[in-house]
Amino acid sequence: MTDHVMHAGSRVALRETTMVQRVLAVVTAVLLGVDAYVHLHDAAQYDQFRSSVMSEGTLFRIQGIVAIVVALAVLIWPGVITWIISLLVSGSAAVAVTLYTYVNVGQLGPIPNLYENTWHQPGKPFSAVAETIAALISIVGLVLAIRARRRATH
């Protein structure tokens, strides 16, 4: 096989990986959008639960804004760093909602006690599923981005 054919094959594989990453980025952005919507929509319901520093509603607003920023970043730059950030944001939200549904962790520093032992709050299950799927897709996107980076350097 000639160098030209090998390089053409690498370009096609890189283009396919890039296309898959773009699709994953769009899906992840939509899922992070669901996360943002639920947190921003429901934030006022949680303003009464607070520590001396912040309310749970404030934490919800922060999560919603961060989810929007990360969704845009993944759409614009679906690379290693943005996939890591997406994984951290979506994964931490999925872990938090699950943990605080089953375990009364209590207040952690400035973060109020987030314990809510029900899945019956409107939006909560939908958001949890979206966050979990976004975290799983972020892992796939990260693996593809790492592979694409390695191919590009070889």
PDB file of C-alpha atoms in Angstrom:
ATOM      1  CA  MET A   1       0.000   0.000   0.000  1.00  0.00           C
ATOM      2  CA  THR A   2       1.359   3.409  -0.885  1.00  0.00           C
ATOM      3  CA  ASP A   3       1.693   6.340   1.485  1.00  0.00           C
ATOM      4  CA  HIS A   4      -0.975   8.184  -0.489  1.00  0.00           C
ATOM      5  CA  VAL A   5      -3.542   5.412   0.000  1.00  0.00           C
ATOM      6  CA  MET A   6      -2.676   5.113   3.710  1.00  0.00           C
ATOM      7  CA  HIS A   7      -3.026   8.873   4.203  1.00  0.00           C
ATOM      8  CA  ALA A   8      -6.341   8.880   2.320  1.00  0.00           C
ATOM      9  CA  GLY A   9      -7.609   6.092   4.585  1.00  0.00           C
ATOM     10  CA  SER A  10      -6.514   8.020   7.657  1.00  0.00           C
ATOM     11  CA  ARG A  11      -8.301  11.130   6.399  1.00  0.00           C
ATOM     12  CA  VAL A  12     -11.522   9.156   5.843  1.00  0.00           C
ATOM     13  CA  ALA A  13     -11.289   7.584   9.320  1.00  0.00           C
ATOM     14  CA  LEU A  14     -10.603  11.012  10.846  1.00  0.00           C
ATOM     15  CA  ARG A  15     -13.553  12.535   8.962  1.00  0.00           C
ATOM     16  CA  GLU A  16     -15.854   9.708  10.146  1.00  0.00           C
ATOM     17  CA  THR A  17     -14.653  10.166  13.731  1.00  0.00           C
ATOM     18  CA  THR A  18     -15.235  13.896  13.439  1.00  0.00           C
ATOM     19  CA  MET A  19     -18.759  13.313  12.097  1.00  0.00           C
ATOM     20  CA  VAL A  20     -19.546  10.901  14.939  1.00  0.00           C
ATOM     21  CA  GLN A  21     -18.136  13.407  17.439  1.00  0.00           C
ATOM     22  CA  ARG A  22     -20.358  16.126  15.972  1.00  0.00           C
ATOM     23  CA  VAL A  23     -23.449  13.939  16.319  1.00  0.00           C
ATOM     24  CA  LEU A  24     -22.460  13.025  19.883  1.00  0.00           C
ATOM     25  CA  ALA A  25     -21.870  16.711  20.617  1.00  0.00           C
ATOM     26  CA  VAL A  26     -25.362  17.659  19.405  1.00  0.00           C
ATOM     27  CA  VAL A  27     -26.998  14.889  21.432  1.00  0.00           C
ATOM     28  CA  THR A  28     -24.949  15.817  24.504  1.00  0.00           C
ATOM     29  CA  ALA A  29     -25.846  19.490  24.101  1.00  0.00           C
ATOM     30  CA  VAL A  30     -29.538  18.606  23.933  1.00  0.00           C
ATOM     31  CA  LEU A  31     -29.232  16.460  27.072  1.00  0.00           C
ATOM     32  CA  LEU A  32     -27.361  19.222  28.895  1.00  0.00           C
ATOM     33  CA  GLY A  33     -30.120  21.553  27.709  1.00  0.00           C
ATOM     34  CA  VAL A  34     -32.675  19.316  29.426  1.00  0.00           C
ATOM     35  CA  ASP A  35     -30.540  19.432  32.576  1.00  0.00           C
ATOM     36  CA  ALA A  36     -30.338  23.228  32.359  1.00  0.00           C
ATOM     37  CA  TYR A  37     -34.041  23.654  31.720  1.00  0.00           C
ATOM     38  CA  VAL A  38     -35.095  21.517  34.681  1.00  0.00           C
ATOM     39  CA  HIS A  39     -32.639  23.198  37.053  1.00  0.00           C
ATOM     40  CA  LEU A  40     -33.520  26.737  35.972  1.00  0.00           C
ATOM     41  CA  HIS A  41     -37.250  26.025  35.836  1.00  0.00           C
ATOM     42  CA  ASP A  42     -37.355  24.409  39.283  1.00  0.00           C
ATOM     43  CA  ALA A  43     -34.829  26.647  41.074  1.00  0.00           C
ATOM     44  CA  ALA A  44     -37.411  28.881  42.764  1.00  0.00           C
ATOM     45  CA  GLN A  45     -38.976  25.846  44.465  1.00  0.00           C
ATOM     46  CA  TYR A  46     -35.687  25.275  46.291  1.00  0.00           C
ATOM     47  CA  ASP A  47     -34.852  28.814  47.433  1.00  0.00           C
ATOM     48  CA  GLN A  48     -36.168  28.040  50.925  1.00  0.00           C
ATOM     49  CA  PHE A  49     -33.548  25.335  51.508  1.00  0.00           C
ATOM     50  CA  ARG A  50     -30.334  27.101  52.362  1.00  0.00           C
ATOM     51  CA  SER A  51     -27.038  27.152  54.171  1.00  0.00           C
ATOM     52  CA  SER A  52     -25.585  30.342  55.576  1.00  0.00           C
ATOM     53  CA  VAL A  53     -23.997  30.979  52.179  1.00  0.00           C
ATOM     54  CA  MET A  54     -26.451  29.886  49.482  1.00  0.00           C
ATOM     55  CA  SER A  55     -29.800  28.323  48.795  1.00  0.00           C
ATOM     56  CA  GLU A  56     -30.428  25.109  46.921  1.00  0.00           C
ATOM     57  CA  GLY A  57     -32.204  27.295  44.351  1.00  0.00           C
ATOM     58  CA  THR A  58     -28.972  29.238  43.803  1.00  0.00           C
ATOM     59  CA  LEU A  59     -27.123  25.959  43.325  1.00  0.00           C
ATOM     60  CA  PHE A  60     -29.776  24.908  40.794  1.00  0.00           C
ATOM     61  CA  ARG A  61     -29.292  28.177  38.890  1.00  0.00           C
ATOM     62  CA  ILE A  62     -25.521  27.704  38.851  1.00  0.00           C
ATOM     63  CA  GLN A  63     -25.954  24.135  37.566  1.00  0.00           C
ATOM     64  CA  GLY A  64     -28.345  25.338  34.857  1.00  0.00           C
ATOM     65  CA  ILE A  65     -26.007  28.074  33.643  1.00  0.00           C
ATOM     66  CA  VAL A  66     -22.964  25.788  33.726  1.00  0.00           C
ATOM     67  CA  ALA A  67     -24.885  23.146  31.749  1.00  0.00           C
ATOM     68  CA  ILE A  68     -25.731  25.733  29.063  1.00  0.00           C
ATOM     69  CA  VAL A  69     -22.125  26.946  28.817  1.00  0.00           C
ATOM     70  CA  VAL A  70     -20.798  23.379  28.574  1.00  0.00           C
ATOM     71  CA  ALA A  71     -23.446  22.438  25.989  1.00  0.00           C
ATOM     72  CA  LEU A  72     -22.312  25.350  23.816  1.00  0.00           C
ATOM     73  CA  ALA A  73     -18.634  24.492  24.347  1.00  0.00           C
ATOM     74  CA  VAL A  74     -19.173  20.864  23.301  1.00  0.00           C
ATOM     75  CA  LEU A  75     -21.056  22.015  20.212  1.00  0.00           C
ATOM     76  CA  ILE A  76     -18.335  24.462  19.210  1.00  0.00           C
ATOM     77  CA  TRP A  77     -15.215  22.517  20.263  1.00  0.00           C
ATOM     78  CA  PRO A  78     -15.918  18.787  20.684  1.00  0.00           C
ATOM     79  CA  GLY A  79     -12.374  18.022  21.843  1.00  0.00           C
ATOM     80  CA  VAL A  80     -10.675  16.285  24.729  1.00  0.00           C
ATOM     81  CA  ILE A  81     -10.991  19.172  27.198  1.00  0.00           C
ATOM     82  CA  THR A  82     -14.651  19.910  26.472  1.00  0.00           C
ATOM     83  CA  TRP A  83     -15.579  16.226  26.681  1.00  0.00           C
ATOM     84  CA  ILE A  84     -13.845  16.017  30.064  1.00  0.00           C
ATOM     85  CA  ILE A  85     -15.729  19.093  31.264  1.00  0.00           C
ATOM     86  CA  SER A  86     -18.992  17.691  29.914  1.00  0.00           C
ATOM     87  CA  LEU A  87     -18.351  14.417  31.725  1.00  0.00           C
ATOM     88  CA  LEU A  88     -17.612  16.243  34.969  1.00  0.00           C
ATOM     89  CA  VAL A  89     -20.712  18.453  34.758  1.00  0.00           C
ATOM     90  CA  SER A  90     -23.185  15.793  33.654  1.00  0.00           C
ATOM     91  CA  GLY A  91     -21.649  13.010  35.744  1.00  0.00           C
ATOM     92  CA  SER A  92     -21.519  15.068  38.924  1.00  0.00           C
ATOM     93  CA  ALA A  93     -25.154  16.120  38.452  1.00  0.00           C
ATOM     94  CA  ALA A  94     -26.252  12.503  37.859  1.00  0.00           C
ATOM     95  CA  VAL A  95     -24.330  11.296  40.912  1.00  0.00           C
ATOM     96  CA  ALA A  96     -25.645  14.154  43.072  1.00  0.00           C
ATOM     97  CA  VAL A  97     -29.311  13.667  42.193  1.00  0.00           C
ATOM     98  CA  THR A  98     -29.048   9.926  42.783  1.00  0.00           C
ATOM     99  CA  LEU A  99     -26.991  10.192  45.964  1.00  0.00           C
ATOM    100  CA  TYR A 100     -29.194  12.854  47.541  1.00  0.00           C
ATOM    101  CA  THR A 101     -32.324  10.865  46.707  1.00  0.00           C
ATOM    102  CA  TYR A 102     -31.138   7.872  48.724  1.00  0.00           C
ATOM    103  CA  VAL A 103     -28.666   9.290  51.274  1.00  0.00           C
ATOM    104  CA  ASN A 104     -29.106  12.198  53.668  1.00  0.00           C
ATOM    105  CA  VAL A 105     -25.549  13.505  53.339  1.00  0.00           C
ATOM    106  CA  GLY A 106     -26.339  16.707  55.200  1.00  0.00           C
ATOM    107  CA  GLN A 107     -24.856  20.116  54.583  1.00  0.00           C
ATOM    108  CA  LEU A 108     -21.373  20.129  53.034  1.00  0.00           C
ATOM    109  CA  GLY A 109     -19.637  23.419  53.746  1.00  0.00           C
ATOM    110  CA  PRO A 110     -21.517  26.154  51.877  1.00  0.00           C
ATOM    111  CA  ILE A 111     -23.709  23.622  50.037  1.00  0.00           C
ATOM    112  CA  PRO A 112     -27.077  23.189  51.748  1.00  0.00           C
ATOM    113  CA  ASN A 113     -28.512  19.790  52.571  1.00  0.00           C
ATOM    114  CA  LEU A 114     -29.835  18.564  49.212  1.00  0.00           C
ATOM    115  CA  TYR A 115     -31.578  15.458  50.529  1.00  0.00           C
ATOM    116  CA  GLU A 116     -34.901  14.808  48.801  1.00  0.00           C
ATOM    117  CA  ASN A 117     -35.982  11.190  49.122  1.00  0.00           C
ATOM    118  CA  THR A 118     -38.375  11.074  46.200  1.00  0.00           C
ATOM    119  CA  TRP A 119     -38.323  10.766  42.425  1.00  0.00           C
ATOM    120  CA  HIS A 120     -41.786  12.354  42.218  1.00  0.00           C
ATOM    121  CA  GLN A 121     -40.650  15.959  41.777  1.00  0.00           C
ATOM    122  CA  PRO A 122     -41.561  17.193  38.287  1.00  0.00           C
ATOM    123  CA  GLY A 123     -38.518  17.084  36.041  1.00  0.00           C
ATOM    124  CA  LYS A 124     -36.267  15.247  38.474  1.00  0.00           C
ATOM    125  CA  PRO A 125     -36.327  11.786  36.827  1.00  0.00           C
ATOM    126  CA  PHE A 126     -36.147  13.341  33.340  1.00  0.00           C
ATOM    127  CA  SER A 127     -33.148  15.453  34.333  1.00  0.00           C
ATOM    128  CA  ALA A 128     -31.421  12.508  36.040  1.00  0.00           C
ATOM    129  CA  VAL A 129     -31.789  10.339  32.939  1.00  0.00           C
ATOM    130  CA  ALA A 130     -30.554  13.161  30.684  1.00  0.00           C
ATOM    131  CA  GLU A 131     -27.524  13.759  32.939  1.00  0.00           C
ATOM    132  CA  THR A 132     -26.667  10.061  33.054  1.00  0.00           C
ATOM    133  CA  ILE A 133     -26.916   9.612  29.291  1.00  0.00           C
ATOM    134  CA  ALA A 134     -24.925  12.814  28.733  1.00  0.00           C
ATOM    135  CA  ALA A 135     -22.183  11.471  31.021  1.00  0.00           C
ATOM    136  CA  LEU A 136     -22.067   8.159  29.125  1.00  0.00           C
ATOM    137  CA  ILE A 137     -21.978   9.922  25.753  1.00  0.00           C
ATOM    138  CA  SER A 138     -19.249  12.222  27.082  1.00  0.00           C
ATOM    139  CA  ILE A 139     -17.119   9.156  27.808  1.00  0.00           C
ATOM    140  CA  VAL A 140     -17.580   7.959  24.224  1.00  0.00           C
ATOM    141  CA  GLY A 141     -16.849  11.458  22.893  1.00  0.00           C
ATOM    142  CA  LEU A 142     -13.721  11.658  25.036  1.00  0.00           C
ATOM    143  CA  VAL A 143     -12.430   8.308  23.781  1.00  0.00           C
ATOM    144  CA  LEU A 144     -13.050   9.351  20.165  1.00  0.00           C
ATOM    145  CA  ALA A 145     -11.377  12.728  20.718  1.00  0.00           C
ATOM    146  CA  ILE A 146      -8.309  11.053  22.228  1.00  0.00           C
ATOM    147  CA  ARG A 147      -8.117   8.609  19.309  1.00  0.00           C
ATOM    148  CA  ALA A 148      -8.519  11.444  16.782  1.00  0.00           C
ATOM    149  CA  ARG A 149      -5.776  13.427  18.522  1.00  0.00           C
ATOM    150  CA  ARG A 150      -3.442  10.416  18.404  1.00  0.00           C
ATOM    151  CA  ARG A 151      -4.181   9.844  14.714  1.00  0.00           C
ATOM    152  CA  ALA A 152      -3.549  13.494  13.937  1.00  0.00           C
ATOM    153  CA  THR A 153      -0.129  13.408  15.595  1.00  0.00           C
ATOM    154  CA  HIS A 154       0.980  10.276  13.735  1.00  0.00           C
TER     155      HIS A 154
END
